[in-house]
Amino acid sequence: MKLSTQILLAFTLVILLSVADSYTNYMLSKKVYLNSQFLARSEEIIRNSNKTHKAIIEMQSAFRGYLLTQDQTFLDTYYKGLKKVPDLIKEEQVLVGEQNLQRSILDSISSLHSNWLLYSEELIKSRKDVPESYKSLFENSLKKHVGKIINDAISKKFSRFDKIEYKRRKHHTEMLLTSLRYTRSFSLVFLTLTIIVGILSTIFIMFITNKRITAMVRLAENISKGNFTIVEDTRNDELTALATSLNSMSGKLDKNIHELQNRNAELNKFAYVVSHDLKAPIRGIHNVVSWIEEDHDDELSPELRKYLKIIPQKTRRMEALINGLLDYARLNVKTAPEYIDTNTLVHEIADSIVPRNFRLQIGNLPDLFTERIKLEQVFTNLISNAVKYTPHENGLIQISCETYMHFHEFCVKDNGIGIAADYHKKIFEIFQTLREQNEEESTGVGLAIVKKIIDDHQEYITVRSELGKGTEFIFTWRNN
């Protein structure tokens, strides 16, 4: 599965959980809204029921007060109730809606109230206008508690109506609280699931990706160190192409390095064979010249003697060049690093190279853990170069070192003939020399060897010099 597909699946799962959370919260919030709306309407129903019942009771009280006292002021409340109660009953009917038990109870209350109004109006009218009729009604209706029976029936209806409404209100209150609890619970569950899925998906993808990238980085580091391994990657995604490219590069580099090593070995063998085959004729030429000088000394003219003296110089130079080539070829051979007292090493080299009439100043040099033969070759060639290009009268060679955080900077300085600026780069090329070619000790190989060693160790070397003002070679060296 591709990495982009895995990331898409993780995000899709998180989004689905968020959608499910949103949908669940929407449905629960809808229930909360409906229950809240019902409770608000229920509160209005209860309030309106109490107002209606209170208005009917006030009418009944005013009616009784008038019958007892015949005081017309009692009828003010009665007549207000005539207008108020029907409106309250209609409002209540709208609130409770159609086709339910409470609506039928309201209809019964309305009917009972209408009967009571007929009863009360007849008594009030007879009380006002026909005393004889009032007495008859008083005896037949009032004393027989006709009004009280109606009023008690109305009170029972209101009590039943309120009881039903309170019961429904309690049910919806419980539903509202349940919806609120569910809302909190579902929100917490979905939030937790979303966080867990998001974190686990991120950790999984990061773990897989980091593991594979780390393996590829390790492969690249191994390649840089010459260890041409491969990385196993069975996943078919975007990183697989990178792993395949690295494996291909590692394989090609391994093959090329092996081919280079084989060719270097062949070249080394070739150099040794050629040097051996070249040295034999050179020695033969030298011997022939010696024999000519010994056997025909009396027959040689001064000019011929001069030419015969040039031949050994040329043969010795040729032999020096061959030895230099052999030294240059041996630079590919690596040795194990060891602890080196650089002071002791430089003193030993100087004792074997620097003439006694030279002044030699060696500073405090550090101890190093490195390849001895390579460091020895660098100092040998630089000191030898200083001796070659410094007049023996008042010759001075100074060797010093500055230590920095990550490397040491060595300096080999002389007060010799110096080097023109045009030759500062050329002197590190093989066979480039500042001396005449008939001078046997100047082969032009020594500084080329130094430059190759410095480059192989990824160090830095530079020269500071002017004609007639000496030469200063500065190079860096690190511990292995």
PDB file of C-alpha atoms in Angstrom, residues 171-383:
ATOM      1  CA  HIS A 171     -41.134  12.135  31.231  1.00  0.00           C
ATOM      2  CA  HIS A 172     -39.752  14.796  28.902  1.00  0.00           C
ATOM      3  CA  THR A 173     -37.497  16.164  31.634  1.00  0.00           C
ATOM      4  CA  GLU A 174     -35.983  12.713  32.041  1.00  0.00           C
ATOM      5  CA  MET A 175     -35.619  12.455  28.266  1.00  0.00           C
ATOM      6  CA  LEU A 176     -33.918  15.866  28.210  1.00  0.00           C
ATOM      7  CA  LEU A 177     -31.462  14.880  30.947  1.00  0.00           C
ATOM      8  CA  THR A 178     -30.813  11.565  29.186  1.00  0.00           C
ATOM      9  CA  SER A 179     -30.146  13.372  25.909  1.00  0.00           C
ATOM     10  CA  LEU A 180     -27.743  15.735  27.650  1.00  0.00           C
ATOM     11  CA  ARG A 181     -25.915  12.806  29.273  1.00  0.00           C
ATOM     12  CA  TYR A 182     -25.750  10.961  25.959  1.00  0.00           C
ATOM     13  CA  THR A 183     -24.524  14.108  24.235  1.00  0.00           C
ATOM     14  CA  ARG A 184     -21.660  14.469  26.694  1.00  0.00           C
ATOM     15  CA  SER A 185     -20.899  10.735  26.636  1.00  0.00           C
ATOM     16  CA  PHE A 186     -20.957  10.382  22.851  1.00  0.00           C
ATOM     17  CA  SER A 187     -18.914  13.552  22.412  1.00  0.00           C
ATOM     18  CA  LEU A 188     -16.315  12.264  24.859  1.00  0.00           C
ATOM     19  CA  VAL A 189     -16.258   8.815  23.219  1.00  0.00           C
ATOM     20  CA  PHE A 190     -15.927  10.137  19.669  1.00  0.00           C
ATOM     21  CA  LEU A 191     -13.376  12.754  20.726  1.00  0.00           C
ATOM     22  CA  THR A 192     -11.328  10.060  22.475  1.00  0.00           C
ATOM     23  CA  LEU A 193     -11.598   7.728  19.464  1.00  0.00           C
ATOM     24  CA  THR A 194     -10.609  10.537  17.095  1.00  0.00           C
ATOM     25  CA  ILE A 195      -7.572  11.445  19.201  1.00  0.00           C
ATOM     26  CA  ILE A 196      -6.540   7.797  19.629  1.00  0.00           C
ATOM     27  CA  VAL A 197      -6.947   7.001  15.927  1.00  0.00           C
ATOM     28  CA  GLY A 198      -5.132  10.206  14.936  1.00  0.00           C
ATOM     29  CA  ILE A 199      -2.238   9.587  17.342  1.00  0.00           C
ATOM     30  CA  LEU A 200      -1.934   5.872  16.502  1.00  0.00           C
ATOM     31  CA  SER A 201      -2.089   6.574  12.756  1.00  0.00           C
ATOM     32  CA  THR A 202       0.526   9.295  13.060  1.00  0.00           C
ATOM     33  CA  ILE A 203       2.795   7.126  15.210  1.00  0.00           C
ATOM     34  CA  PHE A 204       2.394   4.153  12.844  1.00  0.00           C
ATOM     35  CA  ILE A 205       3.126   6.181   9.709  1.00  0.00           C
ATOM     36  CA  MET A 206       6.033   8.024  11.390  1.00  0.00           C
ATOM     37  CA  PHE A 207       7.465   4.758  12.733  1.00  0.00           C
ATOM     38  CA  ILE A 208       7.286   3.002   9.367  1.00  0.00           C
ATOM     39  CA  THR A 209       8.554   6.034   7.461  1.00  0.00           C
ATOM     40  CA  ASN A 210      11.347   6.866   9.930  1.00  0.00           C
ATOM     41  CA  LYS A 211      12.425   3.231  10.068  1.00  0.00           C
ATOM     42  CA  ARG A 212      12.714   3.027   6.309  1.00  0.00           C
ATOM     43  CA  ILE A 213      14.320   6.459   5.925  1.00  0.00           C
ATOM     44  CA  THR A 214      16.800   5.569   8.686  1.00  0.00           C
ATOM     45  CA  ALA A 215      17.645   2.358   6.834  1.00  0.00           C
ATOM     46  CA  MET A 216      18.205   4.347   3.634  1.00  0.00           C
ATOM     47  CA  VAL A 217      20.330   6.950   5.441  1.00  0.00           C
ATOM     48  CA  ARG A 218      22.366   4.119   6.975  1.00  0.00           C
ATOM     49  CA  LEU A 219      22.782   2.647   3.485  1.00  0.00           C
ATOM     50  CA  ALA A 220      23.973   6.022   2.159  1.00  0.00           C
ATOM     51  CA  GLU A 221      26.438   6.304   5.052  1.00  0.00           C
ATOM     52  CA  ASN A 222      27.689   2.776   4.363  1.00  0.00           C
ATOM     53  CA  ILE A 223      28.134   3.668   0.702  1.00  0.00           C
ATOM     54  CA  SER A 224      30.118   6.769   1.664  1.00  0.00           C
ATOM     55  CA  LYS A 225      32.346   4.556   3.830  1.00  0.00           C
ATOM     56  CA  GLY A 226      32.852   2.031   1.046  1.00  0.00           C
ATOM     57  CA  ASN A 227      30.530  -0.617   2.489  1.00  0.00           C
ATOM     58  CA  PHE A 228      28.228  -1.312  -0.445  1.00  0.00           C
ATOM     59  CA  THR A 229      25.288  -3.072   1.192  1.00  0.00           C
ATOM     60  CA  ILE A 230      21.628  -2.997   0.159  1.00  0.00           C
ATOM     61  CA  VAL A 231      18.413  -2.213   2.003  1.00  0.00           C
ATOM     62  CA  GLU A 232      15.442  -4.581   1.900  1.00  0.00           C
ATOM     63  CA  ASP A 233      12.181  -2.755   1.194  1.00  0.00           C
ATOM     64  CA  THR A 234       9.133  -4.901   0.388  1.00  0.00           C
ATOM     65  CA  ARG A 235       6.580  -2.082   0.491  1.00  0.00           C
ATOM     66  CA  ASN A 236       5.326  -0.751  -2.815  1.00  0.00           C
ATOM     67  CA  ASP A 237       5.046   2.975  -2.209  1.00  0.00           C
ATOM     68  CA  GLU A 238       6.770   6.288  -2.892  1.00  0.00           C
ATOM     69  CA  LEU A 239       9.887   5.422  -0.837  1.00  0.00           C
ATOM     70  CA  THR A 240      10.378   2.136  -2.681  1.00  0.00           C
ATOM     71  CA  ALA A 241      11.712   3.979  -5.740  1.00  0.00           C
ATOM     72  CA  LEU A 242      14.310   5.709  -3.540  1.00  0.00           C
ATOM     73  CA  ALA A 243      15.325   2.400  -1.956  1.00  0.00           C
ATOM     74  CA  THR A 244      15.598   0.802  -5.407  1.00  0.00           C
ATOM     75  CA  SER A 245      17.770   3.687  -6.648  1.00  0.00           C
ATOM     76  CA  LEU A 246      20.052   3.456  -3.604  1.00  0.00           C
ATOM     77  CA  ASN A 247      20.373  -0.313  -3.998  1.00  0.00           C
ATOM     78  CA  SER A 248      21.162   0.126  -7.690  1.00  0.00           C
ATOM     79  CA  MET A 249      23.731   2.812  -6.907  1.00  0.00           C
ATOM     80  CA  SER A 250      25.290   0.633  -4.211  1.00  0.00           C
ATOM     81  CA  GLY A 251      25.521  -2.305  -6.605  1.00  0.00           C
ATOM     82  CA  LYS A 252      27.075  -0.230  -9.379  1.00  0.00           C
ATOM     83  CA  LEU A 253      29.549   1.435  -7.007  1.00  0.00           C
ATOM     84  CA  ASP A 254      30.496  -1.959  -5.564  1.00  0.00           C
ATOM     85  CA  LYS A 255      31.110  -3.268  -9.057  1.00  0.00           C
ATOM     86  CA  ASN A 256      33.091  -0.161 -10.079  1.00  0.00           C
ATOM     87  CA  ILE A 257      35.174  -0.207  -6.892  1.00  0.00           C
ATOM     88  CA  HIS A 258      36.043  -3.856  -7.421  1.00  0.00           C
ATOM     89  CA  GLU A 259      37.031  -3.092 -10.996  1.00  0.00           C
ATOM     90  CA  LEU A 260      39.144  -0.128  -9.815  1.00  0.00           C
ATOM     91  CA  GLN A 261      40.792  -2.256  -7.153  1.00  0.00           C
ATOM     92  CA  ASN A 262      41.598  -4.911  -9.733  1.00  0.00           C
ATOM     93  CA  ARG A 263      43.011  -2.293 -12.081  1.00  0.00           C
ATOM     94  CA  ASN A 264      45.016  -0.674  -9.279  1.00  0.00           C
ATOM     95  CA  ALA A 265      46.440  -4.074  -8.394  1.00  0.00           C
ATOM     96  CA  GLU A 266      47.336  -4.636 -12.029  1.00  0.00           C
ATOM     97  CA  LEU A 267      48.888  -1.175 -12.236  1.00  0.00           C
ATOM     98  CA  ASN A 268      50.912  -1.791  -9.072  1.00  0.00           C
ATOM     99  CA  LYS A 269      52.169  -5.058 -10.501  1.00  0.00           C
ATOM    100  CA  PHE A 270      52.897  -3.290 -13.768  1.00  0.00           C
ATOM    101  CA  ALA A 271      54.827  -0.534 -11.927  1.00  0.00           C
ATOM    102  CA  TYR A 272      56.966  -3.054 -10.051  1.00  0.00           C
ATOM    103  CA  VAL A 273      57.661  -5.057 -13.225  1.00  0.00           C
ATOM    104  CA  VAL A 274      58.450  -1.948 -15.255  1.00  0.00           C
ATOM    105  CA  SER A 275      60.689  -0.540 -12.515  1.00  0.00           C
ATOM    106  CA  HIS A 276      62.600  -3.807 -12.331  1.00  0.00           C
ATOM    107  CA  ASP A 277      62.912  -4.036 -16.113  1.00  0.00           C
ATOM    108  CA  LEU A 278      63.943  -0.366 -16.397  1.00  0.00           C
ATOM    109  CA  LYS A 279      66.494  -0.461 -13.580  1.00  0.00           C
ATOM    110  CA  ALA A 280      68.386  -3.354 -15.182  1.00  0.00           C
ATOM    111  CA  PRO A 281      69.169  -1.478 -18.460  1.00  0.00           C
ATOM    112  CA  ILE A 282      70.019   1.638 -16.496  1.00  0.00           C
ATOM    113  CA  ARG A 283      72.509  -0.272 -14.382  1.00  0.00           C
ATOM    114  CA  GLY A 284      73.825  -1.825 -17.599  1.00  0.00           C
ATOM    115  CA  ILE A 285      74.355   1.599 -19.168  1.00  0.00           C
ATOM    116  CA  HIS A 286      76.138   2.765 -16.016  1.00  0.00           C
ATOM    117  CA  ASN A 287      78.394  -0.310 -16.066  1.00  0.00           C
ATOM    118  CA  VAL A 288      79.190   0.143 -19.764  1.00  0.00           C
ATOM    119  CA  VAL A 289      80.239   3.750 -19.181  1.00  0.00           C
ATOM    120  CA  SER A 290      82.439   2.621 -16.290  1.00  0.00           C
ATOM    121  CA  TRP A 291      84.061  -0.041 -18.458  1.00  0.00           C
ATOM    122  CA  ILE A 292      84.722   2.469 -21.255  1.00  0.00           C
ATOM    123  CA  GLU A 293      86.361   4.830 -18.770  1.00  0.00           C
ATOM    124  CA  GLU A 294      88.481   2.025 -17.286  1.00  0.00           C
ATOM    125  CA  ASP A 295      89.534   0.300 -20.550  1.00  0.00           C
ATOM    126  CA  HIS A 296      89.954   3.306 -22.825  1.00  0.00           C
ATOM    127  CA  ASP A 297      90.970   6.042 -20.431  1.00  0.00           C
ATOM    128  CA  ASP A 298      93.977   7.028 -22.506  1.00  0.00           C
ATOM    129  CA  GLU A 299      92.034   7.137 -25.741  1.00  0.00           C
ATOM    130  CA  LEU A 300      89.230   9.443 -24.548  1.00  0.00           C
ATOM    131  CA  SER A 301      89.221  13.071 -25.628  1.00  0.00           C
ATOM    132  CA  PRO A 302      88.213  15.792 -23.128  1.00  0.00           C
ATOM    133  CA  GLU A 303      84.902  16.324 -24.959  1.00  0.00           C
ATOM    134  CA  LEU A 304      84.102  12.590 -24.858  1.00  0.00           C
ATOM    135  CA  ARG A 305      84.938  12.459 -21.142  1.00  0.00           C
ATOM    136  CA  LYS A 306      82.489  15.319 -20.609  1.00  0.00           C
ATOM    137  CA  TYR A 307      79.720  13.388 -22.398  1.00  0.00           C
ATOM    138  CA  LEU A 308      80.500  10.208 -20.481  1.00  0.00           C
ATOM    139  CA  LYS A 309      80.098  12.095 -17.162  1.00  0.00           C
ATOM    140  CA  ILE A 310      76.630  13.290 -18.236  1.00  0.00           C
ATOM    141  CA  ILE A 311      75.408   9.722 -18.841  1.00  0.00           C
ATOM    142  CA  PRO A 312      75.658   8.574 -15.138  1.00  0.00           C
ATOM    143  CA  GLN A 313      73.833  11.751 -14.063  1.00  0.00           C
ATOM    144  CA  LYS A 314      71.008  10.998 -16.435  1.00  0.00           C
ATOM    145  CA  THR A 315      70.847   7.338 -15.366  1.00  0.00           C
ATOM    146  CA  ARG A 316      70.771   8.277 -11.691  1.00  0.00           C
ATOM    147  CA  ARG A 317      67.964  10.745 -12.403  1.00  0.00           C
ATOM    148  CA  MET A 318      66.099   8.021 -14.276  1.00  0.00           C
ATOM    149  CA  GLU A 319      66.523   5.685 -11.296  1.00  0.00           C
ATOM    150  CA  ALA A 320      65.302   8.425  -8.940  1.00  0.00           C
ATOM    151  CA  LEU A 321      62.254   8.960 -11.134  1.00  0.00           C
ATOM    152  CA  ILE A 322      61.505   5.230 -11.104  1.00  0.00           C
ATOM    153  CA  ASN A 323      61.812   5.124  -7.297  1.00  0.00           C
ATOM    154  CA  GLY A 324      59.519   8.153  -7.080  1.00  0.00           C
ATOM    155  CA  LEU A 325      56.924   6.440  -9.258  1.00  0.00           C
ATOM    156  CA  LEU A 326      57.099   3.384  -7.015  1.00  0.00           C
ATOM    157  CA  ASP A 327      56.557   5.548  -3.944  1.00  0.00           C
ATOM    158  CA  TYR A 328      53.587   7.243  -5.648  1.00  0.00           C
ATOM    159  CA  ALA A 329      52.091   3.852  -6.552  1.00  0.00           C
ATOM    160  CA  ARG A 330      52.436   2.597  -2.966  1.00  0.00           C
ATOM    161  CA  LEU A 331      50.146   5.411  -1.694  1.00  0.00           C
ATOM    162  CA  ASN A 332      47.090   3.194  -2.315  1.00  0.00           C
ATOM    163  CA  VAL A 333      48.260   0.772   0.374  1.00  0.00           C
ATOM    164  CA  LYS A 334      46.508   1.414   3.690  1.00  0.00           C
ATOM    165  CA  THR A 335      47.910   0.586   7.100  1.00  0.00           C
ATOM    166  CA  ALA A 336      46.248   0.390  10.510  1.00  0.00           C
ATOM    167  CA  PRO A 337      46.303   3.633  12.510  1.00  0.00           C
ATOM    168  CA  GLU A 338      48.484   3.842  15.623  1.00  0.00           C
ATOM    169  CA  TYR A 339      49.448   6.324  18.333  1.00  0.00           C
ATOM    170  CA  ILE A 340      52.358   8.476  17.141  1.00  0.00           C
ATOM    171  CA  ASP A 341      54.601  10.875  19.028  1.00  0.00           C
ATOM    172  CA  THR A 342      54.928  13.459  16.261  1.00  0.00           C
ATOM    173  CA  ASN A 343      57.846  15.190  17.985  1.00  0.00           C
ATOM    174  CA  THR A 344      59.870  11.970  17.958  1.00  0.00           C
ATOM    175  CA  LEU A 345      58.805  11.154  14.383  1.00  0.00           C
ATOM    176  CA  VAL A 346      59.872  14.572  13.014  1.00  0.00           C
ATOM    177  CA  HIS A 347      63.179  14.509  14.892  1.00  0.00           C
ATOM    178  CA  GLU A 348      63.992  11.085  13.434  1.00  0.00           C
ATOM    179  CA  ILE A 349      63.208  12.307   9.909  1.00  0.00           C
ATOM    180  CA  ALA A 350      65.169  15.532  10.358  1.00  0.00           C
ATOM    181  CA  ASP A 351      68.222  13.671  11.729  1.00  0.00           C
ATOM    182  CA  SER A 352      68.393  11.603   8.548  1.00  0.00           C
ATOM    183  CA  ILE A 353      67.718  14.438   6.053  1.00  0.00           C
ATOM    184  CA  VAL A 354      68.735  17.850   7.416  1.00  0.00           C
ATOM    185  CA  PRO A 355      72.486  18.658   7.066  1.00  0.00           C
ATOM    186  CA  ARG A 356      74.415  19.512  10.222  1.00  0.00           C
ATOM    187  CA  ASN A 357      75.104  23.086   9.115  1.00  0.00           C
ATOM    188  CA  PHE A 358      71.306  23.807   8.992  1.00  0.00           C
ATOM    189  CA  ARG A 359      69.470  25.364  11.881  1.00  0.00           C
ATOM    190  CA  LEU A 360      66.436  23.309  12.836  1.00  0.00           C
ATOM    191  CA  GLN A 361      63.621  24.597  15.058  1.00  0.00           C
ATOM    192  CA  ILE A 362      60.855  22.147  16.000  1.00  0.00           C
ATOM    193  CA  GLY A 363      57.958  23.383  18.110  1.00  0.00           C
ATOM    194  CA  ASN A 364      55.675  21.418  20.425  1.00  0.00           C
ATOM    195  CA  LEU A 365      53.980  18.903  18.135  1.00  0.00           C
ATOM    196  CA  PRO A 366      50.874  16.892  19.225  1.00  0.00           C
ATOM    197  CA  ASP A 367      50.422  13.144  19.594  1.00  0.00           C
ATOM    198  CA  LEU A 368      48.260  11.639  16.851  1.00  0.00           C
ATOM    199  CA  PHE A 369      46.327   8.436  16.222  1.00  0.00           C
ATOM    200  CA  THR A 370      46.760   7.926  12.484  1.00  0.00           C
ATOM    201  CA  GLU A 371      48.606   6.008   9.731  1.00  0.00           C
ATOM    202  CA  ARG A 372      52.277   6.326  10.528  1.00  0.00           C
ATOM    203  CA  ILE A 373      53.660   5.727   7.033  1.00  0.00           C
ATOM    204  CA  LYS A 374      51.442   8.428   5.444  1.00  0.00           C
ATOM    205  CA  LEU A 375      52.303  11.090   8.016  1.00  0.00           C
ATOM    206  CA  GLU A 376      55.954  10.081   7.756  1.00  0.00           C
ATOM    207  CA  GLN A 377      55.884  10.482   3.954  1.00  0.00           C
ATOM    208  CA  VAL A 378      54.342  13.959   4.262  1.00  0.00           C
ATOM    209  CA  PHE A 379      56.993  15.242   6.680  1.00  0.00           C
ATOM    210  CA  THR A 380      59.834  13.467   4.835  1.00  0.00           C
ATOM    211  CA  ASN A 381      58.967  15.044   1.487  1.00  0.00           C
ATOM    212  CA  LEU A 382      58.308  18.527   2.926  1.00  0.00           C
ATOM    213  CA  ILE A 383      61.531  18.555   4.964  1.00  0.00           C
TER     214      ILE A 383
END
